[in-house]
Amino acid sequence: MHSWFGALISEELLKSKVSLRFVTSIIDGLKKLYAQKLKPLEVNYRVNDFVSPLLSNNDFDAKPMVMLLGQYATGKTTFIKYLFRTNYPGAHVGHEPTMDRFVAVMVCYYPFFTFEQ
């Protein structure tokens, strides 16, 4: 069988799956798959020397972060307001460029916003 990259995949590789009875959550499953399948390849080819360090359990347990970039008037602020279903301080939508600062919006038990010039 051929893979997405065009290389031949052995039937043994296709049958070697992580059993669902050993996975307690999606994150746990991703950790196990990484440790069993990807990490040995990264160590063998020394990926951490020229790309990025090897992943640790903290990398899987951390909350995801998203950064929106784009030209003005492309809907970045509108998208954030849609996600939070509310307006946030410093949100300014206009036809002219409003890129004089950046805003870090964090979700926690209470609203928290950071403004930087």
Short mmCIF file of N, CA and C in Angstrom, two decimals:
data_model
loop_
_atom_site.label_atom_id
_atom_site.label_comp_id
_atom_site.label_asym_id
_atom_site.label_seq_id
_atom_site.Cartn_x
_atom_site.Cartn_y
_atom_site.Cartn_z
N MET A 1 0.84 -1.18 0.00
CA MET A 1 0.00 0.00 0.00
C MET A 1 0.89 1.25 0.00
N HIS A 2 0.45 2.30 -0.67
CA HIS A 2 1.24 3.53 -0.76
C HIS A 2 0.71 4.56 0.21
N SER A 3 1.63 5.34 0.75
CA SER A 3 1.24 6.39 1.69
C SER A 3 1.06 7.70 0.94
N TRP A 4 0.77 8.72 1.71
CA TRP A 4 0.56 10.05 1.15
C TRP A 4 1.83 10.56 0.48
N PHE A 5 3.00 10.17 1.00
CA PHE A 5 4.27 10.61 0.44
C PHE A 5 4.72 9.74 -0.72
N GLY A 6 4.00 8.69 -1.01
CA GLY A 6 4.36 7.84 -2.13
C GLY A 6 5.23 6.66 -1.76
N ALA A 7 5.65 6.55 -0.51
CA ALA A 7 6.48 5.43 -0.09
C ALA A 7 5.59 4.22 0.21
N LEU A 8 6.18 3.08 0.13
CA LEU A 8 5.45 1.85 0.40
C LEU A 8 5.29 1.67 1.91
N ILE A 9 4.06 1.37 2.34
CA ILE A 9 3.78 1.14 3.75
C ILE A 9 3.58 -0.35 3.96
N SER A 10 4.24 -0.90 4.96
CA SER A 10 4.09 -2.33 5.23
C SER A 10 2.77 -2.59 5.94
N GLU A 11 2.26 -3.79 5.77
CA GLU A 11 1.02 -4.18 6.43
C GLU A 11 1.19 -4.20 7.95
N GLU A 12 2.40 -4.51 8.43
CA GLU A 12 2.65 -4.52 9.88
C GLU A 12 2.44 -3.14 10.47
N LEU A 13 2.90 -2.12 9.76
CA LEU A 13 2.75 -0.75 10.25
C LEU A 13 1.29 -0.35 10.31
N LEU A 14 0.51 -0.78 9.32
CA LEU A 14 -0.91 -0.45 9.32
C LEU A 14 -1.65 -1.13 10.47
N LYS A 15 -1.22 -2.32 10.84
CA LYS A 15 -1.90 -3.06 11.90
C LYS A 15 -1.45 -2.64 13.29
N SER A 16 -0.33 -1.94 13.41
CA SER A 16 0.17 -1.54 14.73
C SER A 16 -0.52 -0.27 15.20
N LYS A 17 -1.63 -0.44 15.86
CA LYS A 17 -2.40 0.68 16.38
C LYS A 17 -2.37 0.66 17.90
N VAL A 18 -2.62 1.80 18.49
CA VAL A 18 -2.75 1.87 19.94
C VAL A 18 -4.16 1.42 20.29
N SER A 19 -4.26 0.42 21.15
CA SER A 19 -5.57 -0.11 21.53
C SER A 19 -6.35 0.93 22.32
N LEU A 20 -7.63 1.06 22.03
CA LEU A 20 -8.46 2.06 22.70
C LEU A 20 -8.65 1.77 24.18
N ARG A 21 -8.50 0.53 24.60
CA ARG A 21 -8.69 0.23 26.01
C ARG A 21 -7.56 0.77 26.88
N PHE A 22 -6.44 1.15 26.27
CA PHE A 22 -5.32 1.71 27.01
C PHE A 22 -5.30 3.23 26.98
N VAL A 23 -6.24 3.82 26.29
CA VAL A 23 -6.28 5.27 26.15
C VAL A 23 -7.42 5.81 27.01
N THR A 24 -7.10 6.68 27.96
CA THR A 24 -8.13 7.22 28.85
C THR A 24 -8.66 8.56 28.36
N SER A 25 -7.93 9.24 27.51
CA SER A 25 -8.39 10.51 26.95
C SER A 25 -7.68 10.74 25.62
N ILE A 26 -8.14 11.72 24.89
CA ILE A 26 -7.51 12.05 23.61
C ILE A 26 -6.08 12.52 23.83
N ILE A 27 -5.87 13.35 24.84
CA ILE A 27 -4.53 13.84 25.13
C ILE A 27 -3.61 12.69 25.50
N ASP A 28 -4.12 11.77 26.32
CA ASP A 28 -3.34 10.60 26.70
C ASP A 28 -2.97 9.77 25.47
N GLY A 29 -3.93 9.63 24.56
CA GLY A 29 -3.66 8.89 23.33
C GLY A 29 -2.61 9.57 22.46
N LEU A 30 -2.68 10.89 22.37
CA LEU A 30 -1.68 11.63 21.59
C LEU A 30 -0.29 11.48 22.21
N LYS A 31 -0.22 11.54 23.54
CA LYS A 31 1.07 11.36 24.22
C LYS A 31 1.66 9.99 23.90
N LYS A 32 0.82 8.96 23.98
CA LYS A 32 1.31 7.60 23.73
C LYS A 32 1.72 7.42 22.28
N LEU A 33 0.91 7.95 21.35
CA LEU A 33 1.28 7.84 19.94
C LEU A 33 2.59 8.55 19.65
N TYR A 34 2.77 9.74 20.23
CA TYR A 34 4.01 10.47 20.02
C TYR A 34 5.20 9.69 20.57
N ALA A 35 5.05 9.18 21.80
CA ALA A 35 6.15 8.46 22.44
C ALA A 35 6.50 7.17 21.70
N GLN A 36 5.49 6.50 21.16
CA GLN A 36 5.73 5.21 20.50
C GLN A 36 6.16 5.36 19.04
N LYS A 37 5.60 6.32 18.34
CA LYS A 37 5.79 6.39 16.89
C LYS A 37 6.73 7.51 16.44
N LEU A 38 6.49 8.72 16.91
CA LEU A 38 7.23 9.87 16.40
C LEU A 38 8.54 10.15 17.13
N LYS A 39 8.53 10.05 18.44
CA LYS A 39 9.72 10.40 19.21
C LYS A 39 10.94 9.56 18.82
N PRO A 40 10.80 8.24 18.61
CA PRO A 40 11.97 7.48 18.16
C PRO A 40 12.52 7.96 16.82
N LEU A 41 11.65 8.37 15.91
CA LEU A 41 12.12 8.91 14.64
C LEU A 41 12.84 10.23 14.83
N GLU A 42 12.28 11.10 15.68
CA GLU A 42 12.91 12.39 15.93
C GLU A 42 14.28 12.22 16.58
N VAL A 43 14.41 11.27 17.49
CA VAL A 43 15.70 11.01 18.13
C VAL A 43 16.68 10.45 17.11
N ASN A 44 16.23 9.50 16.30
CA ASN A 44 17.09 8.86 15.31
C ASN A 44 17.63 9.86 14.28
N TYR A 45 16.77 10.76 13.82
CA TYR A 45 17.18 11.73 12.80
C TYR A 45 17.62 13.06 13.40
N ARG A 46 17.72 13.13 14.73
CA ARG A 46 18.21 14.32 15.44
C ARG A 46 17.46 15.59 15.05
N VAL A 47 16.15 15.49 15.03
CA VAL A 47 15.31 16.63 14.68
C VAL A 47 15.50 17.77 15.66
N ASN A 48 15.74 17.45 16.93
CA ASN A 48 15.89 18.51 17.93
C ASN A 48 17.14 19.35 17.71
N ASP A 49 18.08 18.89 16.90
CA ASP A 49 19.29 19.67 16.64
C ASP A 49 19.06 20.80 15.64
N PHE A 50 18.08 20.65 14.74
CA PHE A 50 17.93 21.67 13.71
C PHE A 50 16.50 22.19 13.52
N VAL A 51 15.52 21.65 14.19
CA VAL A 51 14.15 22.15 14.02
C VAL A 51 13.61 22.68 15.35
N SER A 52 13.29 21.79 16.25
CA SER A 52 12.74 22.18 17.55
C SER A 52 13.03 21.08 18.55
N PRO A 53 12.99 21.41 19.84
CA PRO A 53 13.26 20.38 20.85
C PRO A 53 12.17 19.31 20.85
N LEU A 54 12.52 18.16 21.40
CA LEU A 54 11.55 17.08 21.51
C LEU A 54 10.40 17.52 22.42
N LEU A 55 9.21 17.00 22.16
CA LEU A 55 8.05 17.37 22.96
C LEU A 55 8.08 16.65 24.31
N SER A 56 7.56 17.33 25.30
CA SER A 56 7.44 16.73 26.63
C SER A 56 5.95 16.60 26.95
N ASN A 57 5.63 15.99 28.08
CA ASN A 57 4.23 15.87 28.49
C ASN A 57 3.58 17.23 28.69
N ASN A 58 4.36 18.22 29.13
CA ASN A 58 3.82 19.56 29.33
C ASN A 58 3.34 20.18 28.03
N ASP A 59 3.97 19.84 26.92
CA ASP A 59 3.53 20.37 25.63
C ASP A 59 2.14 19.88 25.27
N PHE A 60 1.80 18.68 25.66
CA PHE A 60 0.48 18.14 25.38
C PHE A 60 -0.57 18.63 26.38
N ASP A 61 -0.15 18.89 27.62
CA ASP A 61 -1.09 19.30 28.66
C ASP A 61 -1.39 20.79 28.64
N ALA A 62 -0.58 21.59 27.97
CA ALA A 62 -0.75 23.04 27.96
C ALA A 62 -2.02 23.43 27.20
N LYS A 63 -2.60 24.53 27.61
CA LYS A 63 -3.76 25.05 26.90
C LYS A 63 -3.32 25.59 25.54
N PRO A 64 -4.15 25.42 24.52
CA PRO A 64 -3.76 25.89 23.19
C PRO A 64 -3.75 27.42 23.12
N MET A 65 -2.86 27.95 22.28
CA MET A 65 -2.79 29.38 22.04
C MET A 65 -2.99 29.63 20.55
N VAL A 66 -3.70 30.69 20.25
CA VAL A 66 -3.97 31.04 18.86
C VAL A 66 -3.56 32.49 18.66
N MET A 67 -2.87 32.76 17.56
CA MET A 67 -2.51 34.13 17.22
C MET A 67 -3.10 34.44 15.85
N LEU A 68 -3.84 35.53 15.78
CA LEU A 68 -4.44 35.94 14.52
C LEU A 68 -3.60 37.03 13.89
N LEU A 69 -3.23 36.83 12.66
CA LEU A 69 -2.49 37.81 11.88
C LEU A 69 -3.23 38.06 10.58
N GLY A 70 -3.10 39.25 10.07
CA GLY A 70 -3.70 39.53 8.77
C GLY A 70 -3.73 41.02 8.51
N GLN A 71 -4.07 41.34 7.28
CA GLN A 71 -4.19 42.74 6.90
C GLN A 71 -5.38 43.36 7.62
N TYR A 72 -5.44 44.69 7.59
CA TYR A 72 -6.57 45.35 8.24
C TYR A 72 -7.85 45.06 7.47
N ALA A 73 -8.95 45.10 8.20
CA ALA A 73 -10.30 44.90 7.65
C ALA A 73 -10.49 43.50 7.07
N THR A 74 -9.86 42.50 7.70
CA THR A 74 -10.08 41.12 7.23
C THR A 74 -10.92 40.31 8.21
N GLY A 75 -11.33 40.90 9.35
CA GLY A 75 -12.24 40.23 10.26
C GLY A 75 -11.63 39.61 11.49
N LYS A 76 -10.41 40.00 11.85
CA LYS A 76 -9.77 39.42 13.04
C LYS A 76 -10.55 39.77 14.31
N THR A 77 -10.84 41.05 14.51
CA THR A 77 -11.57 41.48 15.70
C THR A 77 -12.98 40.90 15.71
N THR A 78 -13.62 40.88 14.58
CA THR A 78 -14.96 40.32 14.48
C THR A 78 -14.95 38.84 14.83
N PHE A 79 -13.93 38.12 14.42
CA PHE A 79 -13.81 36.70 14.73
C PHE A 79 -13.65 36.49 16.24
N ILE A 80 -12.82 37.30 16.89
CA ILE A 80 -12.62 37.18 18.34
C ILE A 80 -13.92 37.51 19.07
N LYS A 81 -14.60 38.56 18.64
CA LYS A 81 -15.88 38.90 19.27
C LYS A 81 -16.90 37.79 19.09
N TYR A 82 -16.87 37.11 17.95
CA TYR A 82 -17.77 35.99 17.72
C TYR A 82 -17.45 34.82 18.65
N LEU A 83 -16.17 34.53 18.83
CA LEU A 83 -15.78 33.43 19.71
C LEU A 83 -16.19 33.67 21.15
N PHE A 84 -16.00 34.90 21.64
CA PHE A 84 -16.32 35.22 23.03
C PHE A 84 -17.78 35.62 23.23
N ARG A 85 -18.48 35.82 22.13
CA ARG A 85 -19.88 36.23 22.16
C ARG A 85 -20.09 37.52 22.96
N THR A 86 -19.08 38.35 22.97
CA THR A 86 -19.17 39.64 23.66
C THR A 86 -18.10 40.57 23.12
N ASN A 87 -18.25 41.82 23.41
CA ASN A 87 -17.24 42.80 23.04
C ASN A 87 -16.16 42.79 24.12
N TYR A 88 -14.97 43.20 23.79
CA TYR A 88 -13.91 43.28 24.79
C TYR A 88 -13.27 44.65 24.71
N PRO A 89 -12.72 45.14 25.83
CA PRO A 89 -12.11 46.47 25.85
C PRO A 89 -10.99 46.58 24.83
N GLY A 90 -10.99 47.64 24.07
CA GLY A 90 -9.96 47.85 23.07
C GLY A 90 -10.33 47.33 21.70
N ALA A 91 -11.48 46.67 21.59
CA ALA A 91 -11.90 46.18 20.28
C ALA A 91 -12.44 47.35 19.48
N HIS A 92 -11.79 47.65 18.40
CA HIS A 92 -12.21 48.75 17.55
C HIS A 92 -12.28 48.25 16.12
N VAL A 93 -13.45 48.32 15.54
CA VAL A 93 -13.63 47.90 14.16
C VAL A 93 -13.87 49.16 13.34
N GLY A 94 -13.07 49.33 12.31
CA GLY A 94 -13.22 50.49 11.46
C GLY A 94 -12.70 50.23 10.06
N HIS A 95 -13.02 51.14 9.16
CA HIS A 95 -12.55 51.00 7.78
C HIS A 95 -11.07 51.33 7.65
N GLU A 96 -10.61 52.22 8.49
CA GLU A 96 -9.20 52.61 8.45
C GLU A 96 -8.38 51.60 9.26
N PRO A 97 -7.07 51.52 9.00
CA PRO A 97 -6.23 50.60 9.79
C PRO A 97 -6.26 50.97 11.27
N THR A 98 -6.46 49.98 12.12
CA THR A 98 -6.47 50.20 13.57
C THR A 98 -5.39 49.34 14.21
N MET A 99 -4.20 49.34 13.61
CA MET A 99 -3.13 48.46 14.04
C MET A 99 -2.08 49.19 14.87
N ASP A 100 -2.49 50.09 15.75
CA ASP A 100 -1.53 50.84 16.54
C ASP A 100 -1.11 50.10 17.81
N ARG A 101 -1.65 48.91 18.06
CA ARG A 101 -1.31 48.14 19.26
C ARG A 101 -1.72 46.69 19.02
N PHE A 102 -1.33 45.85 19.98
CA PHE A 102 -1.85 44.49 19.96
C PHE A 102 -2.53 44.23 21.29
N VAL A 103 -3.46 43.30 21.27
CA VAL A 103 -4.25 42.98 22.45
C VAL A 103 -4.11 41.49 22.71
N ALA A 104 -3.75 41.12 23.94
CA ALA A 104 -3.74 39.72 24.34
C ALA A 104 -5.02 39.45 25.11
N VAL A 105 -5.82 38.54 24.62
CA VAL A 105 -7.09 38.19 25.24
C VAL A 105 -6.92 36.80 25.83
N MET A 106 -7.15 36.67 27.13
CA MET A 106 -6.99 35.39 27.81
C MET A 106 -8.29 35.00 28.48
N VAL A 107 -8.60 33.74 28.45
CA VAL A 107 -9.80 33.24 29.09
C VAL A 107 -9.41 32.58 30.40
N CYS A 108 -10.02 33.01 31.47
CA CYS A 108 -9.79 32.41 32.78
C CYS A 108 -11.09 32.56 33.56
N TYR A 109 -11.04 32.49 34.87
CA TYR A 109 -12.25 32.58 35.66
C TYR A 109 -12.88 33.97 35.63
N TYR A 110 -12.09 34.96 35.32
CA TYR A 110 -12.60 36.31 35.20
C TYR A 110 -11.95 36.93 33.96
N PRO A 111 -12.61 37.88 33.30
CA PRO A 111 -12.03 38.48 32.09
C PRO A 111 -10.73 39.21 32.39
N PHE A 112 -9.75 39.03 31.52
CA PHE A 112 -8.45 39.66 31.71
C PHE A 112 -7.93 40.06 30.34
N PHE A 113 -7.54 41.31 30.19
CA PHE A 113 -7.06 41.81 28.91
C PHE A 113 -5.75 42.55 29.13
N THR A 114 -4.84 42.41 28.19
CA THR A 114 -3.55 43.09 28.25
C THR A 114 -3.41 43.93 27.00
N PHE A 115 -3.07 45.19 27.16
CA PHE A 115 -2.88 46.09 26.03
C PHE A 115 -1.43 46.49 25.93
N GLU A 116 -0.88 46.49 24.76
CA GLU A 116 0.50 46.91 24.55
C GLU A 116 0.55 47.90 23.40
N GLN A 117 1.36 48.91 23.54
CA GLN A 117 1.56 49.89 22.46
C GLN A 117 2.72 49.48 21.61
#
